[in-house]
Amino acid sequence: MAIKFLTVLCILASICSLAIPSSSNGLVRIPLKKERLNLNNIKAARITGKQGKYATHSDLHNLGGSATDVVSLKNCLDAQYYGEIGIGSPPQKFNVIFDTGSSNLWVPSSYHNLLMDSFVHSRYNACQSSTHMEIGKNCNIHYGFGSISGLLSKDNVQVGDLAVKDQVLIEATNERGVPRVQTKFDGILGLGFPENSAGNAMPVWHNMVEQGLLSQKIFSLWLNQHPEKTEGGEIIFGGVDHKHFKGEHTYVPVTQKGHWQIGLEDFLIANHSTGLCVVGCAAIMDSGTSFIAGPKAMVAKINHAMGAKRFKSMECKKVLSQYGDMMWNLLLSGLQPDKVCSSIGLCYNNGSRHVLSKIIETKVLHKSGKGLAIREDLQCAACEMTAIWIQTLLRQNKTKVKIFEYLNKLCDNLNPVGESAVNCDNIRNMPHISFILGNRSFHLTPEQYVLKVIQGFSSFCISGFIPLDSRPPRRDPLWILGGIFMEAYHTVFDFGYHRVGFAEAA
């Protein structure tokens, strides 16, 4: 009976259809939404944590015609850009990040084992697609933030008005460390090279070319840098839109396929060379992350030049000053540290945020040598850590004044990892940062590389530069140029000539 009922559902699903936005003059534009960056979704703002790069062709490409298609992008968190695609017949809709830093297409499967995620995000149901084909192989992808795993399958994929047949995708059944509960995207559509694809799956753009859907072997990316505008951006397959850039593009050859990796000739702070790229640097264009990542020493130098403070240190002090008294009273009443932060609303124990799974001790409090574990969920992590510190010092019969003085010092001594906070009032006095690509200087102003974070009715600013730990260390220092750079410069990815092009965004 259950099998018959499922069969009936599949038949009914096959005669239904989902509306795909209509096109005009070869362009498909989808309404865009924007959300501000806040403490709870900073991790998601650098979701991919991977690599990806640009390469383009020296001619400007005309827009229009049936072989050109546009997918409008939504700006999530003022940091992440995603758009809608359809998978299956009839097409099931998904919001995906168009990610030049990876090569696979994946969306959550209807067999996804995260129950909470199923209420927030769309899930691919193979039963409801008449064009679904099983491959039956397992596949997994490791990102900087976590991993996904699932089954390989084939189905038709609709990107704007382009129908890509027999596209290999991953039906994700497992996600570890993927912070999507607080994000608007369902999955990722990778735009990297086949060499970087898990399971030897051909990227969507590769199949577009093989199936004759594009007149030109390029796609271009425009990310709207104006947060007050309703448009988040556009990705255009097969051409460019001249209204999205000024002047002409400067083209740089891809130096290593897999990622969109190009050579970086120099890196400047306030128009002064850092000397970092004397023997050559590399840069990877990654639309899947909002930040710019670079060698630790250089990022530290940039952040010092802008007067940045370690973000986790700042967050620790903020929690201590705003919630310290409340935490003190709860701990005195006998409440355990793993319950304190959920009691005051900074952490939740229903799985939507991290909770302490064990008591964490630090070598500054004990001589046991155990290292401090700091969670990525910054506000929750700072609360959990502070609660443990207070309880530990309470056991030593120290006074409240002495304990809080000591905790302030501990906040100052946190490891310098993650994002760094800057003074919003001092942005105009911060230096310009420049990247030399193709013998041309591409400047970033402080207004472009400083991100404003909204928390309740207040806001603060963070540096858009984060340290990149390249393992093993590279002879050519590596940079990841994410959304901050692409917002300033319209980018063309030319997979026909293996180049990336940059022009000032309009």
Short mmCIF file of N, CA, C and O in Angstrom, two decimals, residues 14-15 18 38 59 67 105 128 132 142 145 184 197 201 222 227 229 309 328 387 408 457 482 487 490 501 504:
data_model
loop_
_atom_site.label_atom_id
_atom_site.label_comp_id
_atom_site.label_asym_id
_atom_site.label_seq_id
_atom_site.Cartn_x
_atom_site.Cartn_y
_atom_site.Cartn_z
N SER A 14 4.59 14.73 -11.32
CA SER A 14 5.12 14.86 -12.68
C SER A 14 4.24 15.71 -13.57
O SER A 14 4.69 16.21 -14.59
N ILE A 15 2.96 15.88 -13.22
CA ILE A 15 2.07 16.68 -14.07
C ILE A 15 1.91 18.09 -13.54
O ILE A 15 1.17 18.89 -14.08
N LEU A 18 6.38 24.17 -11.92
CA LEU A 18 6.77 25.34 -11.13
C LEU A 18 7.14 26.44 -12.09
O LEU A 18 7.87 26.22 -13.05
N ASN A 38 25.29 40.37 10.68
CA ASN A 38 25.20 40.47 12.14
C ASN A 38 26.06 39.40 12.78
O ASN A 38 26.63 38.55 12.12
N ASP A 59 38.38 41.03 -25.41
CA ASP A 59 37.30 41.73 -26.10
C ASP A 59 36.10 41.87 -25.20
O ASP A 59 35.76 40.96 -24.47
N ALA A 67 21.64 33.05 -26.89
CA ALA A 67 22.77 32.33 -26.29
C ALA A 67 23.36 33.06 -25.10
O ALA A 67 24.43 32.75 -24.64
N LEU A 105 27.81 21.08 -8.23
CA LEU A 105 26.46 21.52 -7.88
C LEU A 105 25.92 20.57 -6.82
O LEU A 105 25.93 19.36 -6.99
N GLN A 128 10.04 13.13 -7.58
CA GLN A 128 9.15 14.08 -8.24
C GLN A 128 9.70 14.57 -9.58
O GLN A 128 9.12 15.47 -10.19
N HIS A 132 15.08 12.41 -13.60
CA HIS A 132 16.12 12.02 -12.63
C HIS A 132 16.74 10.68 -13.04
O HIS A 132 16.04 9.75 -13.45
N HIS A 142 34.90 18.72 1.01
CA HIS A 142 35.39 19.38 2.21
C HIS A 142 35.62 20.85 1.92
O HIS A 142 36.33 21.20 0.99
N PHE A 145 34.85 25.45 6.07
CA PHE A 145 33.94 25.56 7.20
C PHE A 145 33.35 24.23 7.62
O PHE A 145 32.70 24.12 8.66
N LYS A 184 20.07 32.08 3.65
CA LYS A 184 18.98 31.96 2.70
C LYS A 184 19.27 31.01 1.54
O LYS A 184 18.40 30.75 0.74
N SER A 197 36.70 19.26 -9.50
CA SER A 197 35.37 18.75 -9.23
C SER A 197 35.41 17.39 -8.55
O SER A 197 36.13 16.49 -8.98
N ALA A 201 32.61 15.17 -11.76
CA ALA A 201 31.39 15.75 -12.34
C ALA A 201 31.74 17.02 -13.11
O ALA A 201 32.50 17.86 -12.62
N TRP A 222 28.54 40.60 -11.66
CA TRP A 222 28.39 41.95 -11.12
C TRP A 222 27.74 41.84 -9.75
O TRP A 222 26.65 41.29 -9.61
N PRO A 227 24.45 48.99 -0.71
CA PRO A 227 23.49 48.24 0.10
C PRO A 227 22.09 48.82 0.09
O PRO A 227 21.13 48.13 0.39
N LYS A 229 20.48 49.77 -2.53
CA LYS A 229 19.81 49.40 -3.77
C LYS A 229 19.09 48.06 -3.61
O LYS A 229 19.47 47.24 -2.79
N LYS A 309 41.22 45.93 16.01
CA LYS A 309 41.43 45.14 17.23
C LYS A 309 40.90 43.74 16.99
O LYS A 309 39.98 43.55 16.22
N TRP A 328 27.02 36.33 36.60
CA TRP A 328 27.52 36.17 37.98
C TRP A 328 26.42 35.67 38.90
O TRP A 328 26.59 34.71 39.66
N ALA A 387 31.45 32.25 31.07
CA ALA A 387 30.77 31.53 32.15
C ALA A 387 31.71 30.54 32.82
O ALA A 387 31.72 30.39 34.05
N ASN A 408 38.91 40.69 32.20
CA ASN A 408 39.23 41.71 31.19
C ASN A 408 40.62 41.48 30.61
O ASN A 408 40.85 41.65 29.42
N PHE A 457 19.90 47.32 17.74
CA PHE A 457 19.77 48.71 17.30
C PHE A 457 21.12 49.38 17.17
O PHE A 457 21.20 50.58 16.92
N GLY A 482 37.58 37.77 -2.50
CA GLY A 482 36.17 37.44 -2.44
C GLY A 482 35.27 38.59 -2.84
O GLY A 482 35.64 39.47 -3.63
N GLU A 487 32.84 43.31 -5.64
CA GLU A 487 31.88 44.41 -5.59
C GLU A 487 32.48 45.65 -6.24
O GLU A 487 31.79 46.42 -6.90
N HIS A 490 33.90 44.68 -11.62
CA HIS A 490 33.14 43.74 -12.44
C HIS A 490 34.11 42.72 -13.02
O HIS A 490 35.21 43.06 -13.48
N GLY A 501 38.93 38.84 -16.35
CA GLY A 501 38.98 40.26 -16.67
C GLY A 501 38.36 41.11 -15.58
O GLY A 501 37.37 40.72 -14.98
N GLU A 504 36.22 48.52 -13.52
CA GLU A 504 35.55 49.20 -12.41
C GLU A 504 34.05 48.97 -12.52
O GLU A 504 33.43 49.19 -13.57
#
